[in-house]
Structure formats: C-alpha cells, structure tokens
XYZ file of N, CA and C in Angstrom:
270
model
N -5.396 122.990 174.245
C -4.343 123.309 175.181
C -3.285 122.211 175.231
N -3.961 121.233 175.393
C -2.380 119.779 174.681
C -1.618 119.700 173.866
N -2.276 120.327 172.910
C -0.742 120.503 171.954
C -0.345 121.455 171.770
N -0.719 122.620 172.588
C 0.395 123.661 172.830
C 1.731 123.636 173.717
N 1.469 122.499 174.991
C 2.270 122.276 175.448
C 3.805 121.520 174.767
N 3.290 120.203 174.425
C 4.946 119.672 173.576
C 5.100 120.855 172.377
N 3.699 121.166 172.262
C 5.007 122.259 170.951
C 5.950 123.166 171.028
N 5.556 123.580 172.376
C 6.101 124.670 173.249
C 7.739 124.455 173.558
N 7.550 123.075 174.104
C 8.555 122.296 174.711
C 9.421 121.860 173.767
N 9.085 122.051 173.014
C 9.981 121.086 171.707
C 10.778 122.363 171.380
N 10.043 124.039 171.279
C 10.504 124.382 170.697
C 11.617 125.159 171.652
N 11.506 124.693 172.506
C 11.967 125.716 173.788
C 13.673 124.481 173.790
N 13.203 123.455 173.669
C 14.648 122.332 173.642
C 15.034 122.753 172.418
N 15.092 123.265 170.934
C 15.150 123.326 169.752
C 15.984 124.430 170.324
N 15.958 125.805 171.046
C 16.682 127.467 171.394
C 17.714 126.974 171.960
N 17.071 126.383 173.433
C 18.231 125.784 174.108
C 19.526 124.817 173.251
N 19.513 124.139 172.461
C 20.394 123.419 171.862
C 21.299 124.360 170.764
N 20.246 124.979 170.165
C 20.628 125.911 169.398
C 22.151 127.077 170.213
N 21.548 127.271 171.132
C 22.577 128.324 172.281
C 23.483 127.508 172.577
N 23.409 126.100 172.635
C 24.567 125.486 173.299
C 25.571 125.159 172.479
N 25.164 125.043 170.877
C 25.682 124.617 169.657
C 26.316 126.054 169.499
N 26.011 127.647 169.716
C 26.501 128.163 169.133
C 28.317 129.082 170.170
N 27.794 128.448 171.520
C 28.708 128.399 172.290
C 29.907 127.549 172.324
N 29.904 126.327 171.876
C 30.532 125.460 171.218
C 31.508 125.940 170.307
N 30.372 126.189 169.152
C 31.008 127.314 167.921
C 32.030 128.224 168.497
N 31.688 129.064 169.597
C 32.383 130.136 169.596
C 33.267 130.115 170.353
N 33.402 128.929 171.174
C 35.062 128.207 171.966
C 35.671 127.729 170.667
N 34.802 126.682 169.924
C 36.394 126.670 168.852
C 36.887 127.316 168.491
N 36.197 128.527 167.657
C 36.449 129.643 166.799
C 37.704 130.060 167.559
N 37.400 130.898 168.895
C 38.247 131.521 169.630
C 39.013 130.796 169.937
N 39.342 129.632 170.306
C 40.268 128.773 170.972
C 41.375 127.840 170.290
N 40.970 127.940 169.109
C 41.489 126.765 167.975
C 42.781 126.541 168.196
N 43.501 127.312 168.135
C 44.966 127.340 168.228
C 45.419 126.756 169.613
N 44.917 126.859 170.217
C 44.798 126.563 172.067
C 44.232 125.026 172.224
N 43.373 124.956 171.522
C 43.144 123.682 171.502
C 43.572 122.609 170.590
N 44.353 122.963 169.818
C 45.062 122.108 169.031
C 46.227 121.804 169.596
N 47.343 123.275 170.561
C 48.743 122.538 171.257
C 48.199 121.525 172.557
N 47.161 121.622 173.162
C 46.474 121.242 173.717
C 46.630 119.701 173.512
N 45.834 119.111 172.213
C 45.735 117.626 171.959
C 47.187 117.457 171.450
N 47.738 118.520 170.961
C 48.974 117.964 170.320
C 49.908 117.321 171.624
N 49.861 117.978 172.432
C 50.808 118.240 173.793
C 50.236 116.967 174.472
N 48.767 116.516 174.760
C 48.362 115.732 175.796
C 48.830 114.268 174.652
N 48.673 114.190 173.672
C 48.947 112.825 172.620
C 50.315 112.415 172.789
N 50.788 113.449 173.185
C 52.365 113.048 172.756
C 52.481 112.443 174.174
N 52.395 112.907 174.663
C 52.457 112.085 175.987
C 52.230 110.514 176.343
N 51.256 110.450 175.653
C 50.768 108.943 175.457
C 51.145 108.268 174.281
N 52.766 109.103 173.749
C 53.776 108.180 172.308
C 52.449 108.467 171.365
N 51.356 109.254 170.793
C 51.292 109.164 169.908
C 51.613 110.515 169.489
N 51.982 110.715 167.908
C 52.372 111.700 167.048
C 51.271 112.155 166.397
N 50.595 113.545 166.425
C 49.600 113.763 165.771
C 49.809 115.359 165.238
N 49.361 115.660 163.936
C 50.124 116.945 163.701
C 49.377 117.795 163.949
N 49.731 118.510 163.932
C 48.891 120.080 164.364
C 48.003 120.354 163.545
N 47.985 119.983 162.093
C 47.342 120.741 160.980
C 46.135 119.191 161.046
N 46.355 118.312 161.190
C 45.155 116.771 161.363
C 44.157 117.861 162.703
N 44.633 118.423 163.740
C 43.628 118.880 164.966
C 42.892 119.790 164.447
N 43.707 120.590 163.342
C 43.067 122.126 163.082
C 41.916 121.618 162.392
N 41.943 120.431 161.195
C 41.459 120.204 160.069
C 39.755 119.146 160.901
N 40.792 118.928 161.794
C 39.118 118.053 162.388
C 38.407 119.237 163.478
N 38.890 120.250 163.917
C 38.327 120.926 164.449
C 37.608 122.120 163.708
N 38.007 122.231 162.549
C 37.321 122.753 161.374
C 35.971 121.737 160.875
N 36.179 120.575 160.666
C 34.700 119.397 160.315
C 33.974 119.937 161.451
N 34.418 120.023 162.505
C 33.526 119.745 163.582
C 32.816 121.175 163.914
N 33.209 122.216 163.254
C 32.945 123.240 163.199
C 31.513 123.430 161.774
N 32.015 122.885 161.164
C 30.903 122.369 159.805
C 29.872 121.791 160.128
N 30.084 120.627 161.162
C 29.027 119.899 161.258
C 27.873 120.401 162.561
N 28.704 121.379 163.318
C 27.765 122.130 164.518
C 26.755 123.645 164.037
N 27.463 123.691 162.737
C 26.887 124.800 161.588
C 25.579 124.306 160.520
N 26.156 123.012 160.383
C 25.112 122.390 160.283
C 23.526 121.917 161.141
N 24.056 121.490 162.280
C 23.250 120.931 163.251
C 22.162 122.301 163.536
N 23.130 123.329 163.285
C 21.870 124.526 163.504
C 21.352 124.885 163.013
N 21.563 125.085 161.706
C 20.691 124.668 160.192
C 19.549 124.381 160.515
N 20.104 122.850 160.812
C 18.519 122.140 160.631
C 17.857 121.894 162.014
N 18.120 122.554 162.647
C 17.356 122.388 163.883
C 16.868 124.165 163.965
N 16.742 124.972 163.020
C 16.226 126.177 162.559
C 15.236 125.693 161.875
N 15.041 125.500 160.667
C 14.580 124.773 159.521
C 13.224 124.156 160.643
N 14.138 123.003 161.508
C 12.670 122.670 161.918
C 11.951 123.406 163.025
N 12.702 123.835 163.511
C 11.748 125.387 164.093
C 10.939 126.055 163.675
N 11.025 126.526 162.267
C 10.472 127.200 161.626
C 9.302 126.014 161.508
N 9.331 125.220 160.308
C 8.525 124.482 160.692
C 7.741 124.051 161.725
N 8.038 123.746 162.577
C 6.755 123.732 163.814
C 5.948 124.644 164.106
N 6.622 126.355 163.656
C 5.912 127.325 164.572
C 5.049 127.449 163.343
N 5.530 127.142 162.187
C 4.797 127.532 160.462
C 3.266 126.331 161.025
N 3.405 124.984 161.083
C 2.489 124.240 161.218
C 1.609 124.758 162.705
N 2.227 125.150 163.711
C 1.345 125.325 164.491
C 0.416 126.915 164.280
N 0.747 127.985 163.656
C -0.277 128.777 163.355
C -0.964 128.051 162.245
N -0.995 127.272 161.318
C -1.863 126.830 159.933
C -2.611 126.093 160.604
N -2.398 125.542 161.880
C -3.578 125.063 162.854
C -4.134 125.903 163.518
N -3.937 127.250 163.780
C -4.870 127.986 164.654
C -5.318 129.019 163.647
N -5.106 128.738 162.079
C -6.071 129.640 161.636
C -6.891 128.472 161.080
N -7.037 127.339 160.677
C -7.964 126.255 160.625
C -8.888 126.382 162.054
C-alpha cells in the first residue's frame, strides 16, 4: 500500500501539469497576435524597441518548448504506470 501512494501522487502531479501546460499552449495559440502588440506596446514605453516578429518568434520557442515539456512528462507517465503493473504482476 506505500507505494501506491507516491505513485499515485506523482502521477496525479504529472495530469495536473500536463493540463496546465496545455492551457498555456492554448492562450498562446489563441492569443499570439494580442500578445505580441501587448509586449510590443508595454516595451516601448520603457524606450525599448522590440519588433513584432522577435515576440512572435520567441513566443513560437516557447510554444516548442511547452510541447515538449509534455512529451516528456507523458513518456514518463507511461513509464511509471508501465513499471507499476510489472510490479503487480511480479
């Protein structure tokens, strides 16, 4: 019964992150354009010059790298739930 619990838990923080990563995702997606006059508009304010296509292009990485993050926080999902039945048929 002990190590059903953190496995449980681990995997239950693994969904949750997963949902929060893909909400993320789906404000940039939808918002991109909005959030680029956004930084463009609040920078300038503070004298710096930043172009529109530098916000799009890092809000695109950052879009890569939250596509990523779910990847592998799948991957090891799978994994845990793969290792925890190869222990309950042992």
């Amino acid at each position: 019964m002990s190590d059903e619990a953190p496995t449980s838990l681990i995997l239950a923080i693994f969904i949750v992150h997963i949902l929060i990563l893909l909400g993320y995702c789906h404000l940039a997606i939808a918002n991109r354009n909005v959030f680029a006059e956004l930084i463009v508009s609040q920078t300038q304010e503070f004298g710096v010059n930043v172009s529109r296509e530098d916000i799009l292009r890092h809000i695109d990485i950052c879009l890569i790298a939250f596509a990523i993050a779910i990847i592998v926080e799948i991957i090891l999902s799978l994994r845990i739930i793969y290792s925890k039945k190869k222990r309950e048929v042992v």
